[in-house]
Short mmCIF file of C-alpha atoms and ligand atoms in Angstrom, two decimals:
data_model
loop_
_atom_site.label_atom_id
_atom_site.label_comp_id
_atom_site.label_asym_id
_atom_site.label_seq_id
_atom_site.Cartn_x
_atom_site.Cartn_y
_atom_site.Cartn_z
CA MET B 1 -197.61 -78.48 -35.98
CA LYS B 2 -194.30 -79.42 -37.58
CA LEU B 3 -194.89 -83.17 -37.84
CA ALA B 4 -197.99 -85.36 -37.80
CA ILE B 5 -197.31 -89.05 -37.19
CA VAL B 6 -199.80 -91.32 -38.91
CA GLY B 7 -199.12 -94.76 -37.43
CA ALA B 8 -197.37 -94.32 -34.09
CA GLY B 9 -196.63 -98.04 -33.67
CA LYS B 10 -193.24 -99.70 -33.14
CA MET B 11 -191.38 -97.80 -35.86
CA GLY B 12 -193.35 -94.53 -35.89
CA GLY B 13 -193.12 -94.46 -32.08
CA ALA B 14 -189.35 -95.08 -32.17
CA VAL B 15 -188.84 -92.19 -34.63
CA LEU B 16 -191.06 -89.91 -32.56
CA ALA B 17 -189.30 -90.73 -29.29
CA GLY B 18 -185.84 -90.44 -30.90
CA ALA B 19 -186.58 -87.09 -32.55
CA VAL B 20 -187.82 -85.55 -29.31
CA ARG B 21 -184.94 -87.08 -27.30
CA ALA B 22 -182.37 -85.69 -29.76
CA GLY B 23 -184.04 -82.27 -29.84
CA VAL B 24 -184.81 -82.43 -33.58
CA LEU B 25 -188.38 -81.54 -32.57
CA THR B 26 -189.95 -80.51 -29.31
CA ALA B 27 -192.93 -82.49 -28.04
CA ASP B 28 -195.30 -79.59 -28.77
CA GLN B 29 -194.23 -79.64 -32.44
CA VAL B 30 -195.41 -83.25 -32.94
CA GLY B 31 -198.88 -84.79 -33.01
CA VAL B 32 -200.22 -88.30 -33.51
CA TYR B 33 -203.17 -89.38 -35.58
CA HIS B 34 -205.28 -92.53 -35.24
CA PRO B 35 -208.78 -92.97 -36.69
CA ASP B 36 -210.05 -94.26 -33.34
CA GLU B 37 -210.42 -91.36 -30.93
CA ASP B 38 -209.63 -93.36 -27.77
CA ARG B 39 -206.59 -94.94 -29.37
CA ARG B 40 -205.46 -91.50 -30.56
CA ALA B 41 -205.74 -90.09 -27.03
CA ALA B 42 -203.88 -93.09 -25.57
CA LEU B 43 -201.02 -92.73 -28.11
CA ALA B 44 -200.80 -88.98 -27.48
CA ALA B 45 -200.61 -89.59 -23.72
CA ARG B 46 -197.99 -92.31 -24.13
CA PHE B 47 -195.66 -90.07 -26.15
CA GLY B 48 -196.55 -86.79 -24.41
CA VAL B 49 -197.64 -85.13 -27.68
CA ALA B 50 -200.92 -83.76 -29.06
CA PRO B 51 -203.68 -85.98 -30.50
CA LEU B 52 -204.52 -84.90 -34.06
CA ASP B 53 -207.85 -85.20 -35.86
CA ASP B 54 -208.21 -85.18 -39.69
CA ASP B 55 -207.95 -81.41 -39.73
CA GLY B 56 -204.83 -81.40 -37.59
CA VAL B 57 -203.12 -83.82 -40.00
CA HIS B 58 -204.07 -81.63 -42.94
CA ARG B 59 -202.58 -78.55 -41.38
CA ALA B 60 -199.27 -80.15 -40.28
CA GLU B 61 -196.14 -79.04 -42.15
CA ARG B 62 -195.03 -82.62 -42.64
CA VAL B 63 -196.61 -86.06 -42.28
CA LEU B 64 -194.68 -89.18 -41.28
CA ILE B 65 -196.48 -92.18 -42.74
CA ALA B 66 -195.69 -95.17 -40.53
CA VAL B 67 -198.72 -97.43 -40.97
CA LYS B 68 -198.40 -100.93 -42.41
CA PRO B 69 -198.12 -100.86 -46.22
CA GLN B 70 -201.48 -102.64 -46.52
CA SER B 71 -203.14 -99.77 -44.58
CA PHE B 72 -201.77 -97.12 -46.95
CA GLU B 73 -204.66 -97.33 -49.42
CA SER B 74 -207.15 -96.45 -46.68
CA VAL B 75 -204.91 -93.76 -45.17
CA ALA B 76 -203.95 -92.04 -48.45
CA PRO B 77 -207.26 -90.20 -49.07
CA LEU B 78 -207.06 -88.66 -45.59
CA ILE B 79 -203.57 -87.28 -46.00
CA ALA B 80 -203.42 -86.57 -49.76
CA GLN B 81 -203.54 -83.18 -51.44
CA ARG B 82 -202.14 -81.08 -48.64
CA GLY B 83 -199.65 -78.28 -49.11
CA GLY B 84 -196.97 -79.91 -46.91
CA SER B 85 -194.54 -82.72 -47.48
CA TYR B 86 -194.33 -86.42 -46.59
CA VAL B 87 -191.84 -88.88 -45.14
CA SER B 88 -192.81 -92.53 -45.52
CA LEU B 89 -191.16 -95.50 -43.89
CA MET B 90 -193.50 -98.12 -45.32
CA ALA B 91 -191.63 -101.09 -46.74
CA GLY B 92 -192.07 -101.65 -50.47
CA VAL B 93 -194.01 -98.45 -51.26
CA THR B 94 -191.94 -96.49 -53.79
CA THR B 95 -191.64 -92.71 -54.08
CA GLY B 96 -193.44 -93.06 -57.45
CA THR B 97 -196.45 -94.73 -55.80
CA LEU B 98 -196.39 -92.26 -52.91
CA ALA B 99 -196.33 -89.28 -55.29
CA LYS B 100 -199.22 -90.73 -57.31
CA ARG B 101 -201.44 -91.61 -54.35
CA LEU B 102 -200.67 -88.46 -52.37
CA GLY B 103 -200.78 -86.04 -55.29
CA SER B 104 -197.45 -84.59 -54.15
CA ARG B 105 -193.84 -84.85 -55.22
CA THR B 106 -192.39 -83.60 -51.95
CA VAL B 107 -191.93 -87.17 -50.82
CA VAL B 108 -189.03 -88.76 -48.93
CA ARG B 109 -188.82 -92.51 -48.45
CA ALA B 110 -186.96 -94.03 -45.51
CA MET B 111 -186.20 -97.61 -44.52
CA PRO B 112 -185.14 -97.86 -40.89
CA ASN B 113 -184.45 -101.20 -39.24
CA LEU B 114 -185.17 -102.79 -35.88
CA GLY B 115 -182.15 -100.99 -34.35
CA ALA B 116 -184.45 -97.94 -34.19
CA ALA B 117 -185.88 -99.37 -30.96
CA VAL B 118 -182.49 -98.81 -29.26
CA GLY B 119 -181.42 -95.68 -31.16
CA ALA B 120 -179.18 -97.74 -33.44
CA SER B 121 -181.12 -97.98 -36.70
CA ALA B 122 -179.31 -98.20 -40.02
CA THR B 123 -181.69 -96.14 -42.17
CA ALA B 124 -181.70 -95.89 -45.95
CA LEU B 125 -183.08 -92.66 -47.43
CA ALA B 126 -184.22 -91.83 -50.96
CA TRP B 127 -186.42 -89.08 -52.31
CA HIS B 128 -188.53 -88.12 -55.21
CA PRO B 129 -186.32 -86.07 -57.58
CA GLU B 130 -188.57 -83.08 -56.97
CA ALA B 131 -188.44 -83.23 -53.16
CA ALA B 132 -187.24 -79.94 -51.71
CA VAL B 133 -183.80 -79.62 -50.14
CA ALA B 134 -185.41 -78.63 -46.82
CA ASP B 135 -187.49 -81.84 -46.83
CA ARG B 136 -184.43 -83.99 -47.49
CA GLU B 137 -182.56 -82.22 -44.71
CA PHE B 138 -185.47 -82.70 -42.31
CA ALA B 139 -185.60 -86.45 -43.05
CA ARG B 140 -181.84 -86.72 -42.55
CA ARG B 141 -182.08 -85.09 -39.12
CA LEU B 142 -185.13 -87.14 -38.17
CA PHE B 143 -183.44 -90.47 -38.86
CA LEU B 144 -180.00 -89.46 -37.57
CA ALA B 145 -181.82 -89.10 -34.24
CA ILE B 146 -182.37 -92.88 -34.20
CA GLY B 147 -179.08 -94.11 -35.68
CA THR B 148 -177.09 -93.86 -38.92
CA VAL B 149 -178.37 -92.73 -42.33
CA HIS B 150 -177.33 -93.86 -45.80
CA GLU B 151 -178.59 -91.99 -48.81
CA VAL B 152 -178.92 -94.59 -51.54
CA ALA B 153 -180.59 -94.90 -54.91
CA GLU B 154 -184.13 -96.16 -54.43
CA SER B 155 -183.30 -99.10 -56.69
CA LEU B 156 -181.02 -100.32 -53.87
CA PHE B 157 -183.75 -100.36 -51.20
CA ASP B 158 -184.35 -104.09 -51.71
CA ALA B 159 -180.63 -104.76 -51.21
CA TYR B 160 -180.76 -102.58 -48.11
CA THR B 161 -183.70 -104.68 -46.86
CA GLY B 162 -181.73 -107.88 -47.56
CA LEU B 163 -178.75 -106.75 -45.48
CA ALA B 164 -179.82 -104.16 -42.89
CA GLY B 165 -183.57 -104.84 -42.65
CA SER B 166 -183.24 -108.61 -42.36
CA GLY B 167 -179.75 -108.58 -40.83
CA PRO B 168 -180.86 -108.50 -37.17
CA ALA B 169 -182.54 -111.89 -37.77
CA PHE B 170 -179.32 -113.34 -39.22
CA ALA B 171 -177.23 -111.97 -36.35
CA ALA B 172 -179.80 -113.38 -33.89
CA VAL B 173 -179.48 -116.83 -35.49
CA VAL B 174 -175.68 -116.59 -35.07
CA ALA B 175 -176.14 -115.50 -31.43
CA GLU B 176 -178.45 -118.44 -30.79
CA ALA B 177 -176.04 -120.89 -32.44
CA MET B 178 -173.14 -119.51 -30.39
CA ALA B 179 -175.16 -119.95 -27.20
CA ASP B 180 -176.08 -123.51 -28.23
CA GLY B 181 -172.39 -124.18 -28.88
CA GLY B 182 -171.57 -122.88 -25.41
CA VAL B 183 -174.20 -125.13 -23.82
CA ARG B 184 -172.82 -128.06 -25.81
CA VAL B 185 -169.37 -127.53 -24.26
CA GLY B 186 -170.80 -127.28 -20.75
CA LEU B 187 -171.83 -123.64 -20.05
CA SER B 188 -175.21 -122.89 -18.53
CA ARG B 189 -177.81 -121.52 -20.95
CA GLN B 190 -177.84 -118.15 -19.22
CA VAL B 191 -174.05 -117.73 -19.23
CA ALA B 192 -173.78 -118.93 -22.84
CA ARG B 193 -176.46 -116.45 -23.95
CA ASP B 194 -174.81 -113.56 -22.09
CA LEU B 195 -171.41 -114.40 -23.59
CA ALA B 196 -172.80 -114.59 -27.14
CA ARG B 197 -174.55 -111.23 -26.73
CA GLN B 198 -171.47 -109.57 -25.29
CA VAL B 199 -169.23 -110.96 -28.05
CA LEU B 200 -171.55 -109.62 -30.77
CA LEU B 201 -171.86 -106.26 -29.02
CA ALA B 202 -168.08 -105.87 -28.62
CA THR B 203 -167.48 -107.02 -32.19
CA GLY B 204 -169.90 -104.38 -33.49
CA MET B 205 -168.07 -101.71 -31.49
CA LEU B 206 -164.63 -102.89 -32.65
CA LEU B 207 -165.82 -102.86 -36.28
CA GLU B 208 -166.32 -99.13 -35.95
CA THR B 209 -162.55 -98.65 -36.19
CA LYS B 210 -161.26 -101.67 -38.12
CA GLY B 211 -162.27 -103.94 -40.96
CA PRO B 212 -163.70 -107.43 -40.34
CA ALA B 213 -160.69 -109.24 -41.89
CA GLU B 214 -158.28 -107.26 -39.72
CA LEU B 215 -160.31 -108.02 -36.60
CA LYS B 216 -160.40 -111.74 -37.38
CA ASP B 217 -156.64 -111.78 -38.02
CA GLU B 218 -156.00 -110.09 -34.67
CA VAL B 219 -157.91 -112.77 -32.76
CA ALA B 220 -156.59 -115.73 -34.78
CA SER B 221 -153.05 -116.35 -33.54
CA PRO B 222 -150.87 -119.02 -35.24
CA GLY B 223 -151.91 -122.55 -34.31
CA GLY B 224 -154.43 -121.12 -31.83
CA THR B 225 -158.07 -121.68 -30.90
CA ALA B 226 -159.72 -119.01 -33.05
CA ILE B 227 -158.14 -120.18 -36.32
CA ALA B 228 -159.25 -123.74 -35.49
CA GLY B 229 -162.80 -122.41 -35.15
CA VAL B 230 -162.52 -120.28 -38.32
CA ARG B 231 -161.51 -123.42 -40.19
CA ALA B 232 -164.67 -125.14 -38.96
CA LEU B 233 -166.74 -122.17 -40.21
CA GLU B 234 -165.06 -122.42 -43.62
CA ARG B 235 -165.65 -126.21 -43.69
CA HIS B 236 -169.37 -125.49 -43.25
CA ARG B 237 -169.30 -122.70 -45.82
CA VAL B 238 -170.67 -120.12 -43.39
CA ARG B 239 -169.55 -117.21 -45.59
CA PHE B 240 -171.43 -118.68 -48.52
CA ALA B 241 -174.52 -119.24 -46.35
CA VAL B 242 -174.52 -115.65 -45.07
CA MET B 243 -174.05 -114.19 -48.56
CA ASP B 244 -176.84 -116.43 -49.81
CA ALA B 245 -179.14 -115.34 -46.97
CA ILE B 246 -178.71 -111.70 -47.99
CA GLU B 247 -179.30 -112.51 -51.64
CA ASP B 248 -182.46 -114.52 -50.88
CA ALA B 249 -183.78 -111.81 -48.55
CA THR B 250 -183.13 -109.16 -51.23
CA GLU B 251 -184.94 -111.22 -53.84
CA ARG B 252 -187.89 -111.67 -51.47
CA ALA B 253 -188.01 -107.89 -50.86
CA ARG B 254 -188.01 -107.35 -54.63
CA LEU B 255 -190.94 -109.74 -55.10
CA LEU B 256 -192.97 -108.20 -52.26
CA ALA B 257 -192.35 -104.68 -53.60
CA ARG B 258 -193.42 -105.77 -57.09
CA ASP B 259 -196.62 -107.34 -55.72
CA GLY B 260 -197.29 -104.09 -53.81
CA GLU B 261 -196.84 -102.04 -57.00
CA GLU B 262 -199.30 -104.28 -58.82
CA ARG B 263 -201.92 -104.00 -56.06
N1 NAP N 301 -190.78 -102.86 -37.65
C1 NAP N 301 -189.70 -102.76 -38.44
O1 NAP N 301 -188.63 -103.30 -38.17
C2 NAP N 301 -189.79 -101.92 -39.69
C3 NAP N 301 -188.61 -101.65 -40.44
C4 NAP N 301 -188.70 -100.83 -41.58
C5 NAP N 301 -189.92 -100.33 -41.97
N2 NAP N 301 -191.04 -100.63 -41.24
C6 NAP N 301 -192.33 -100.10 -41.71
O2 NAP N 301 -192.91 -99.36 -40.65
C7 NAP N 301 -194.33 -99.40 -40.81
C8 NAP N 301 -194.94 -99.69 -39.46
O3 NAP N 301 -194.46 -100.92 -38.98
P1 NAP N 301 -194.48 -101.25 -37.43
O4 NAP N 301 -193.65 -102.47 -37.26
O5 NAP N 301 -194.18 -100.03 -36.65
O6 NAP N 301 -196.05 -101.64 -37.25
P2 NAP N 301 -197.01 -101.35 -36.04
O7 NAP N 301 -196.28 -101.40 -34.75
O8 NAP N 301 -198.20 -102.24 -36.23
O9 NAP N 301 -197.47 -99.82 -36.27
C9 NAP N 301 -198.50 -99.43 -37.12
C10 NAP N 301 -199.33 -98.44 -36.35
O10 NAP N 301 -200.28 -97.85 -37.25
C11 NAP N 301 -201.50 -97.70 -36.54
N3 NAP N 301 -202.57 -97.55 -37.52
C12 NAP N 301 -203.27 -98.51 -38.17
N4 NAP N 301 -204.15 -97.95 -39.04
C13 NAP N 301 -204.01 -96.61 -38.91
C14 NAP N 301 -204.63 -95.49 -39.53
N5 NAP N 301 -205.58 -95.64 -40.44
N6 NAP N 301 -204.22 -94.26 -39.18
C15 NAP N 301 -203.26 -94.07 -38.24
N7 NAP N 301 -202.63 -95.10 -37.60
C16 NAP N 301 -203.00 -96.35 -37.94
C17 NAP N 301 -201.59 -98.93 -35.72
O11 NAP N 301 -202.54 -98.77 -34.69
P3 NAP N 301 -203.38 -100.09 -34.15
O12 NAP N 301 -202.39 -100.82 -33.32
O13 NAP N 301 -204.50 -99.49 -33.40
O14 NAP N 301 -203.80 -100.84 -35.36
C18 NAP N 301 -200.15 -99.05 -35.21
O15 NAP N 301 -199.97 -98.27 -34.03
C19 NAP N 301 -194.64 -100.47 -41.86
O16 NAP N 301 -195.04 -99.84 -43.06
C20 NAP N 301 -193.32 -101.19 -42.07
O17 NAP N 301 -193.15 -101.58 -43.40
C21 NAP N 301 -191.01 -101.40 -40.11
#
């Protein structure tokens, strides 16, 4: 077995499905573990992979740890002290803690985001300095199957959480406000929501080839409607609010990670 998934929930399930879809692994190279036998069988059936018992996890080449961080303490004894390597996507659990609890330095830490559910995650990757090149490469391929990958210093994971982890919530607030604005000027709720979604989708696609300032300048013609709206955004200090949101979210991630380290 090439990969045992411990915690095939929303995120573990998205990585599993993406990896098989992209051909990084075949379904018979992956297995799922759950302490409850019925749950294990149900997860295996849902993803079309093998159910793994304790022994199966021990024998797997690699283990993807995708349980909630608070479950890690109870999971660690089961998966520790194997010969193989680990990829963890638990928020706030550092490679140092992973290495200590798992008794292994072949540890890669990943932070995907909600985009994983639609194959559009922005994943940050960091590894223990002693992680093998093959393990780093495997993690890269695994997460490229569900979106983009950025290799960053682990000290920047909280900043990553502030922008990419929390970002979908900020963008959703903007989408909701745009829809409310549309309703306010007379559009039906459904039409306003569709328009807001489509505008954000198209903007994301356009940003693949041009910078945000350039895009804004293209839309904002002299004396036109867009620049009138941009002025309103500046009046309400929207840039400042967005920058502040990312800073506050980063600070919160830092605090939660520190609490986790102290636990
Ligand atoms: N969701 C995100 O956007 C996101 C982003 C970045 C990182 N993460 C990280 O991803 C991890 C999982 O989050 P999630 O949102 O995917 O949560 P989730 O959907 O609740 O998935 C956790 C899964 O672990 C299973 N589980 C619980 N205890 C277990 C055990 N002892 N052994 C094996 N499996 C066990 C759960 O099964 P039951 O349902 O039976 O309890 C559930 O299927 C977290 O550490 C989180 O920090 C999530």
